[in-house]
Amino acid sequence: MLYKKLSIPFLLLAASLGVLLLILKTPLGGIIYHNAIAHSFLLLIFVVVLFFVYFFSYQNYVKEKDIRWYILSLAFFVWGVFTFANALIEPDFGWGNETLCKIADFYGPFLTSLILLGLIIPFDSAQGKPFSEQIKEKIFQARSKIFLGLISFLLASFVALFFLPLLAQALYSWIHFFAGFTVINLFFLLVVLLLQKEDSFFTSSLPKILALLTASIISSLFYQEEWNLSWWYFQLLGYSAVLLLLLRAKKGKQISEIIYSSFSIRARLFFIIGLTILAITANGLIDFRLSRNHLQTQTLENLVLIADLQEG
């Protein structure tokens, strides 16, 4: 049993990296699919999955008062915010840029890995460890304020990047360095959790997911160019890992059942209306941008044609 527990995460990590090596060393690496709209919609789906992980983890925390679920909810909430920003500032749409897009893409997993390191803090006060029941109760009582503070910090950080281009460029120049730290953080957490004797979600299921996330971040360091198969691979590998985490975190509960039992009819109605308005607005902006690009391209081609006719 112990052999199985220890071997499966490392087999997943090795297999994932083996697929990456296959892509890089064969003609598969030359396959390119450039579709910014498809990528953004995939990111938005990923955002939904990340926020569901946050939601179910938070529900588990409120029910069980196990602070590790709270750490998990904080970590994937942060990643969800960064991924949502990444989807909105896609450079091909015109209102974003490559620098901000890369920052959102790489620093989200890095901050997530830092928060997840909180899982190795010993919380069992019965064994004389640092977190007493009183401290855990204070965290429980302040859980909403912590989230509000986190949201405010992330919002202020994103706004600052728009007005401080030198800061954005500095962060952009260090993305691979912090991606490497992300790999170290995730792998270290994977090993520590596997070595714990406790048999729980955090020591059995989570290490497998961490193995896939580690492979995804490693893959992001080796893709040859954007939009090729190795680039899509590291993105889809990360999506698959978080989707697996969602399936584990919801503990057999139906997503629709939890949502409808947790919010009032008014809250659900406002959510549906807001989501519809957001979808319509996003679709309109994308259509406008693509139409403008097509018009600019067509105008340029017409001017070149006219110039050629005049010279002829």
Tab-separated table of C-alpha atoms in Angstrom:
chain	number	residue	atom	x	y	z
A	1	MET	CA	0.000	0.000	0.000
A	2	LEU	CA	2.825	2.393	0.915
A	3	TYR	CA	4.649	1.478	-2.308
A	4	LYS	CA	1.535	2.312	-4.336
A	5	LYS	CA	1.085	5.610	-2.497
A	6	LEU	CA	4.681	6.639	-3.198
A	7	SER	CA	4.983	5.328	-6.752
A	8	ILE	CA	1.830	6.621	-8.468
A	9	PRO	CA	2.635	10.381	-8.236
A	10	PHE	CA	6.179	9.838	-9.547
A	11	LEU	CA	4.900	7.603	-12.347
A	12	LEU	CA	2.438	10.351	-13.341
A	13	LEU	CA	5.255	12.895	-13.292
A	14	ALA	CA	7.549	10.676	-15.375
A	15	ALA	CA	4.812	9.792	-17.878
A	16	SER	CA	3.827	13.456	-18.321
A	17	LEU	CA	7.426	14.491	-18.935
A	18	GLY	CA	7.841	11.512	-21.280
A	19	VAL	CA	4.977	12.780	-23.426
A	20	LEU	CA	6.609	16.232	-23.466
A	21	LEU	CA	9.907	14.686	-24.598
A	22	LEU	CA	8.070	12.778	-27.340
A	23	ILE	CA	6.517	16.008	-28.598
A	24	LEU	CA	9.807	17.921	-28.510
A	25	LYS	CA	11.863	15.217	-30.262
A	26	THR	CA	9.409	14.308	-33.031
A	27	PRO	CA	7.631	16.202	-35.829
A	28	LEU	CA	4.674	16.579	-33.456
A	29	GLY	CA	6.453	19.630	-32.048
A	30	GLY	CA	6.005	21.380	-35.378
A	31	ILE	CA	2.209	21.269	-35.236
A	32	ILE	CA	0.873	24.811	-34.744
A	33	TYR	CA	-2.701	25.846	-33.994
A	34	HIS	CA	-2.997	29.617	-33.558
A	35	ASN	CA	-6.442	30.452	-32.236
A	36	ALA	CA	-6.592	33.204	-29.621
A	37	ILE	CA	-10.370	32.957	-29.215
A	38	ALA	CA	-10.254	29.205	-28.539
A	39	HIS	CA	-7.433	29.745	-26.067
A	40	SER	CA	-9.320	32.480	-24.207
A	41	PHE	CA	-12.480	30.384	-23.984
A	42	LEU	CA	-10.407	27.470	-22.667
A	43	LEU	CA	-8.935	29.833	-20.089
A	44	LEU	CA	-12.416	30.969	-19.061
A	45	ILE	CA	-13.493	27.344	-18.644
A	46	PHE	CA	-10.333	26.823	-16.581
A	47	VAL	CA	-11.312	29.856	-14.471
A	48	VAL	CA	-14.689	28.262	-13.757
A	49	VAL	CA	-12.978	25.017	-12.705
A	50	LEU	CA	-10.518	26.917	-10.475
A	51	PHE	CA	-13.312	28.821	-8.769
A	52	PHE	CA	-15.267	25.608	-8.252
A	53	VAL	CA	-12.166	24.147	-6.569
A	54	TYR	CA	-12.081	27.242	-4.373
A	55	PHE	CA	-15.810	26.957	-3.666
A	56	PHE	CA	-15.815	23.289	-2.716
A	57	SER	CA	-12.628	23.644	-0.670
A	58	TYR	CA	-14.190	26.546	1.208
A	59	GLN	CA	-17.381	24.546	1.782
A	60	ASN	CA	-15.302	21.674	3.157
A	61	TYR	CA	-13.442	24.109	5.421
A	62	VAL	CA	-16.660	25.556	6.845
A	63	LYS	CA	-18.021	22.059	7.421
A	64	GLU	CA	-14.907	20.341	8.823
A	65	LYS	CA	-12.937	23.360	10.123
A	66	ASP	CA	-9.794	21.746	8.743
A	67	ILE	CA	-7.589	24.740	7.966
A	68	ARG	CA	-5.872	22.858	5.139
A	69	TRP	CA	-9.050	23.193	3.082
A	70	TYR	CA	-8.892	26.949	3.659
A	71	ILE	CA	-5.307	27.045	2.372
A	72	LEU	CA	-6.410	25.089	-0.700
A	73	SER	CA	-9.308	27.491	-1.309
A	74	LEU	CA	-7.044	30.557	-1.000
A	75	ALA	CA	-4.445	29.084	-3.348
A	76	PHE	CA	-6.822	28.250	-6.179
A	77	PHE	CA	-8.796	31.452	-5.739
A	78	VAL	CA	-5.573	33.366	-6.458
A	79	TRP	CA	-4.848	31.206	-9.495
A	80	GLY	CA	-8.411	31.741	-10.714
A	81	VAL	CA	-8.006	35.536	-10.543
A	82	PHE	CA	-4.720	35.435	-12.476
A	83	THR	CA	-6.163	33.080	-15.099
A	84	PHE	CA	-9.231	35.290	-15.547
A	85	ALA	CA	-6.925	38.272	-16.103
A	86	ASN	CA	-4.895	36.208	-18.576
A	87	ALA	CA	-8.037	35.391	-20.574
A	88	LEU	CA	-9.090	39.041	-20.747
A	89	ILE	CA	-5.740	40.567	-21.743
A	90	GLU	CA	-4.949	38.229	-24.630
A	91	PRO	CA	-2.633	40.329	-26.869
A	92	ASP	CA	-4.400	39.292	-30.073
A	93	PHE	CA	-7.547	41.107	-28.915
A	94	GLY	CA	-5.823	44.487	-28.803
A	95	TRP	CA	-6.590	45.633	-25.241
A	96	GLY	CA	-3.886	43.551	-23.579
A	97	ASN	CA	-0.218	43.004	-24.204
A	98	GLU	CA	2.300	40.186	-24.144
A	99	THR	CA	3.991	41.387	-20.960
A	100	LEU	CA	0.858	41.429	-18.799
A	101	CYS	CA	-0.352	38.169	-20.314
A	102	LYS	CA	2.885	36.370	-19.418
A	103	ILE	CA	2.877	37.831	-15.908
A	104	ALA	CA	-0.637	36.523	-15.312
A	105	ASP	CA	0.266	33.160	-16.843
A	106	PHE	CA	3.393	32.491	-14.740
A	107	TYR	CA	2.927	34.371	-11.470
A	108	GLY	CA	-0.498	32.864	-10.778
A	109	PRO	CA	0.904	29.327	-10.350
A	110	PHE	CA	3.886	30.735	-8.421
A	111	LEU	CA	1.723	32.472	-5.798
A	112	THR	CA	-0.511	29.394	-5.682
A	113	SER	CA	2.498	27.197	-4.914
A	114	LEU	CA	3.602	29.572	-2.144
A	115	ILE	CA	0.196	29.431	-0.480
A	116	LEU	CA	0.046	25.637	-0.847
A	117	LEU	CA	3.279	25.372	1.133
A	118	GLY	CA	1.086	26.252	4.099
A	119	LEU	CA	-0.148	22.659	3.964
A	120	ILE	CA	3.110	21.461	5.505
A	121	ILE	CA	2.629	23.614	8.628
A	122	PRO	CA	1.753	21.306	11.549
A	123	PHE	CA	-1.723	22.254	12.731
A	124	ASP	CA	-2.315	19.503	15.291
A	125	SER	CA	-2.109	21.254	18.663
A	126	ALA	CA	-2.633	17.958	20.495
A	127	GLN	CA	0.960	17.029	19.664
A	128	GLY	CA	2.376	20.290	20.951
A	129	LYS	CA	2.555	21.902	17.529
A	130	PRO	CA	2.328	25.639	16.955
A	131	PHE	CA	-1.263	26.168	15.852
A	132	SER	CA	-3.557	26.117	18.857
A	133	GLU	CA	-7.317	25.737	18.576
A	134	GLN	CA	-7.635	29.394	19.552
A	135	ILE	CA	-5.538	30.554	16.596
A	136	LYS	CA	-7.412	28.288	14.193
A	137	GLU	CA	-10.694	29.655	15.526
A	138	LYS	CA	-9.503	33.237	14.941
A	139	ILE	CA	-8.617	32.353	11.351
A	140	PHE	CA	-12.053	30.787	10.924
A	141	GLN	CA	-13.787	33.903	12.224
A	142	ALA	CA	-11.682	36.181	10.003
A	143	ARG	CA	-11.915	34.014	6.869
A	144	SER	CA	-14.110	36.479	4.943
A	145	LYS	CA	-11.911	39.456	5.846
A	146	ILE	CA	-8.854	37.545	4.650
A	147	PHE	CA	-10.514	36.933	1.291
A	148	LEU	CA	-11.551	40.581	0.974
A	149	GLY	CA	-8.008	41.671	1.766
A	150	LEU	CA	-6.642	39.230	-0.798
A	151	ILE	CA	-9.040	40.492	-3.481
A	152	SER	CA	-8.070	44.108	-2.729
A	153	PHE	CA	-4.368	43.265	-2.932
A	154	LEU	CA	-4.721	41.447	-6.261
A	155	LEU	CA	-6.845	44.216	-7.767
A	156	ALA	CA	-4.383	46.905	-6.657
A	157	SER	CA	-1.486	44.851	-8.052
A	158	PHE	CA	-3.084	44.474	-11.484
A	159	VAL	CA	-3.952	48.175	-11.631
A	160	ALA	CA	-0.377	49.074	-10.654
A	161	LEU	CA	1.011	47.050	-13.551
A	162	PHE	CA	-0.909	49.219	-16.032
A	163	PHE	CA	0.540	52.425	-14.571
A	164	LEU	CA	4.031	51.134	-13.744
A	165	PRO	CA	5.420	49.699	-17.004
A	166	LEU	CA	8.939	49.405	-15.555
A	167	LEU	CA	7.611	47.144	-12.798
A	168	ALA	CA	5.749	45.069	-15.379
A	169	GLN	CA	8.908	44.715	-17.478
A	170	ALA	CA	10.927	43.707	-14.419
A	171	LEU	CA	8.401	41.011	-13.486
A	172	TYR	CA	8.303	39.842	-17.103
A	173	SER	CA	12.091	39.426	-17.215
A	174	TRP	CA	11.965	37.080	-14.215
A	175	ILE	CA	9.059	34.823	-15.263
A	176	HIS	CA	11.212	31.747	-15.963
A	177	PHE	CA	13.101	32.192	-12.707
A	178	PHE	CA	9.839	32.171	-10.736
A	179	ALA	CA	8.520	29.303	-12.841
A	180	GLY	CA	11.540	27.324	-11.674
A	181	PHE	CA	10.723	28.216	-8.070
A	182	THR	CA	7.165	27.057	-8.686
A	183	VAL	CA	8.465	23.654	-9.755
A	184	ILE	CA	10.655	23.452	-6.629
A	185	ASN	CA	7.760	24.451	-4.357
A	186	LEU	CA	5.331	21.937	-5.862
A	187	PHE	CA	7.835	19.081	-5.897
A	188	PHE	CA	8.899	19.777	-2.304
A	189	LEU	CA	5.269	19.823	-1.185
A	190	LEU	CA	4.633	16.596	-3.118
A	191	VAL	CA	7.460	14.790	-1.300
A	192	VAL	CA	6.515	16.125	2.150
A	193	LEU	CA	2.870	15.104	1.785
A	194	LEU	CA	3.824	11.633	0.579
A	195	LEU	CA	6.039	11.093	3.618
A	196	GLN	CA	3.268	11.903	6.077
A	197	LYS	CA	1.719	8.876	7.772
A	198	GLU	CA	-1.793	10.308	7.803
A	199	ASP	CA	-4.222	8.804	5.275
A	200	SER	CA	-6.374	11.626	3.937
A	201	PHE	CA	-7.171	13.592	0.801
A	202	PHE	CA	-4.072	15.730	1.366
A	203	THR	CA	-1.684	12.768	1.545
A	204	SER	CA	-3.254	10.428	-1.022
A	205	SER	CA	-5.122	12.348	-3.747
A	206	LEU	CA	-3.403	15.751	-3.667
A	207	PRO	CA	0.153	14.427	-4.373
A	208	LYS	CA	-1.040	12.942	-7.688
A	209	ILE	CA	-2.467	16.307	-8.696
A	210	LEU	CA	0.717	18.075	-7.602
A	211	ALA	CA	2.715	15.679	-9.800
A	212	LEU	CA	0.679	16.714	-12.861
A	213	LEU	CA	0.955	20.406	-11.966
A	214	THR	CA	4.723	20.046	-11.551
A	215	ALA	CA	4.974	18.423	-14.975
A	216	SER	CA	2.839	21.215	-16.444
A	217	ILE	CA	5.097	23.972	-15.072
A	218	ILE	CA	8.238	22.099	-16.203
A	219	SER	CA	6.676	21.796	-19.674
A	220	SER	CA	6.075	25.561	-19.737
A	221	LEU	CA	9.853	26.060	-19.510
A	222	PHE	CA	10.591	23.944	-22.588
A	223	TYR	CA	7.969	24.766	-25.201
A	224	GLN	CA	9.629	25.914	-28.411
A	225	GLU	CA	7.192	28.594	-29.525
A	226	GLU	CA	3.689	29.755	-28.697
A	227	TRP	CA	0.741	27.976	-30.276
A	228	ASN	CA	2.662	24.817	-31.138
A	229	LEU	CA	1.775	21.416	-29.673
A	230	SER	CA	4.219	21.618	-26.740
A	231	TRP	CA	2.681	24.992	-25.781
A	232	TRP	CA	-0.854	23.578	-25.878
A	233	TYR	CA	0.334	20.481	-24.010
A	234	PHE	CA	1.554	22.280	-20.904
A	235	GLN	CA	-1.682	24.301	-20.778
A	236	LEU	CA	-3.970	21.275	-21.168
A	237	LEU	CA	-1.919	19.273	-18.656
A	238	GLY	CA	-2.470	21.973	-16.036
A	239	TYR	CA	-6.183	22.147	-16.860
A	240	SER	CA	-6.496	18.372	-16.496
A	241	ALA	CA	-4.762	18.414	-13.096
A	242	VAL	CA	-7.092	21.077	-11.691
A	243	LEU	CA	-10.153	19.330	-13.149
A	244	LEU	CA	-9.061	16.160	-11.355
A	245	LEU	CA	-8.691	18.189	-8.166
A	246	LEU	CA	-12.242	19.483	-8.584
A	247	LEU	CA	-13.606	15.956	-8.955
A	248	ARG	CA	-11.794	14.945	-5.759
A	249	ALA	CA	-12.617	18.063	-3.756
A	250	LYS	CA	-16.360	17.942	-4.342
A	251	LYS	CA	-16.461	14.536	-2.610
A	252	GLY	CA	-19.185	13.046	-4.763
A	253	LYS	CA	-21.501	16.047	-4.434
A	254	GLN	CA	-23.386	17.327	-7.445
A	255	ILE	CA	-22.156	20.783	-8.435
A	256	SER	CA	-25.635	22.049	-9.311
A	257	GLU	CA	-27.023	20.763	-6.020
A	258	ILE	CA	-24.362	22.574	-3.974
A	259	ILE	CA	-24.784	25.839	-5.880
A	260	TYR	CA	-28.559	25.889	-5.638
A	261	SER	CA	-28.522	25.000	-1.940
A	262	SER	CA	-25.874	27.596	-1.063
A	263	PHE	CA	-27.322	30.755	-2.636
A	264	SER	CA	-30.665	32.495	-2.545
A	265	ILE	CA	-32.876	32.816	-5.625
A	266	ARG	CA	-32.005	36.519	-5.878
A	267	ALA	CA	-28.253	35.813	-5.763
A	268	ARG	CA	-28.600	33.117	-8.424
A	269	LEU	CA	-30.642	35.458	-10.623
A	270	PHE	CA	-28.077	38.274	-10.358
A	271	PHE	CA	-25.300	35.776	-11.116
A	272	ILE	CA	-27.031	34.503	-14.265
A	273	ILE	CA	-27.810	38.050	-15.467
A	274	GLY	CA	-24.240	39.201	-14.762
A	275	LEU	CA	-22.753	36.185	-16.514
A	276	THR	CA	-24.987	36.786	-19.545
A	277	ILE	CA	-24.006	40.467	-19.747
A	278	LEU	CA	-20.326	39.548	-19.394
A	279	ALA	CA	-20.609	36.944	-22.168
A	280	ILE	CA	-22.410	39.370	-24.510
A	281	THR	CA	-19.868	42.134	-23.805
A	282	ALA	CA	-16.882	39.836	-24.297
A	283	ASN	CA	-18.339	38.461	-27.525
A	284	GLY	CA	-18.994	41.986	-28.815
A	285	LEU	CA	-15.460	43.127	-28.002
A	286	ILE	CA	-13.945	40.098	-29.696
A	287	ASP	CA	-16.122	40.537	-32.795
A	288	PHE	CA	-15.252	44.238	-32.939
A	289	ARG	CA	-11.531	43.559	-32.659
A	290	LEU	CA	-11.548	40.803	-35.269
A	291	SER	CA	-13.657	42.892	-37.649
A	292	ARG	CA	-11.297	45.840	-37.252
A	293	ASN	CA	-8.271	43.633	-37.915
A	294	HIS	CA	-9.945	42.201	-41.022
A	295	LEU	CA	-10.816	45.700	-42.267
A	296	GLN	CA	-7.259	46.942	-41.685
A	297	THR	CA	-5.804	43.945	-43.523
A	298	GLN	CA	-8.228	44.340	-46.415
A	299	THR	CA	-7.522	48.082	-46.662
A	300	LEU	CA	-3.769	47.464	-46.705
A	301	GLU	CA	-4.135	44.835	-49.435
A	302	ASN	CA	-6.265	47.228	-51.506
A	303	LEU	CA	-3.683	50.007	-51.145
A	304	VAL	CA	-0.904	47.645	-52.227
A	305	LEU	CA	-2.981	46.563	-55.201
A	306	ILE	CA	-3.695	50.164	-56.205
A	307	ALA	CA	0.019	51.026	-55.901
A	308	ASP	CA	0.929	48.051	-58.101
A	309	LEU	CA	-1.635	49.077	-60.733
A	310	GLN	CA	-0.335	52.647	-60.764
A	311	GLU	CA	3.246	51.455	-61.183
A	312	GLY	CA	2.151	49.078	-63.949
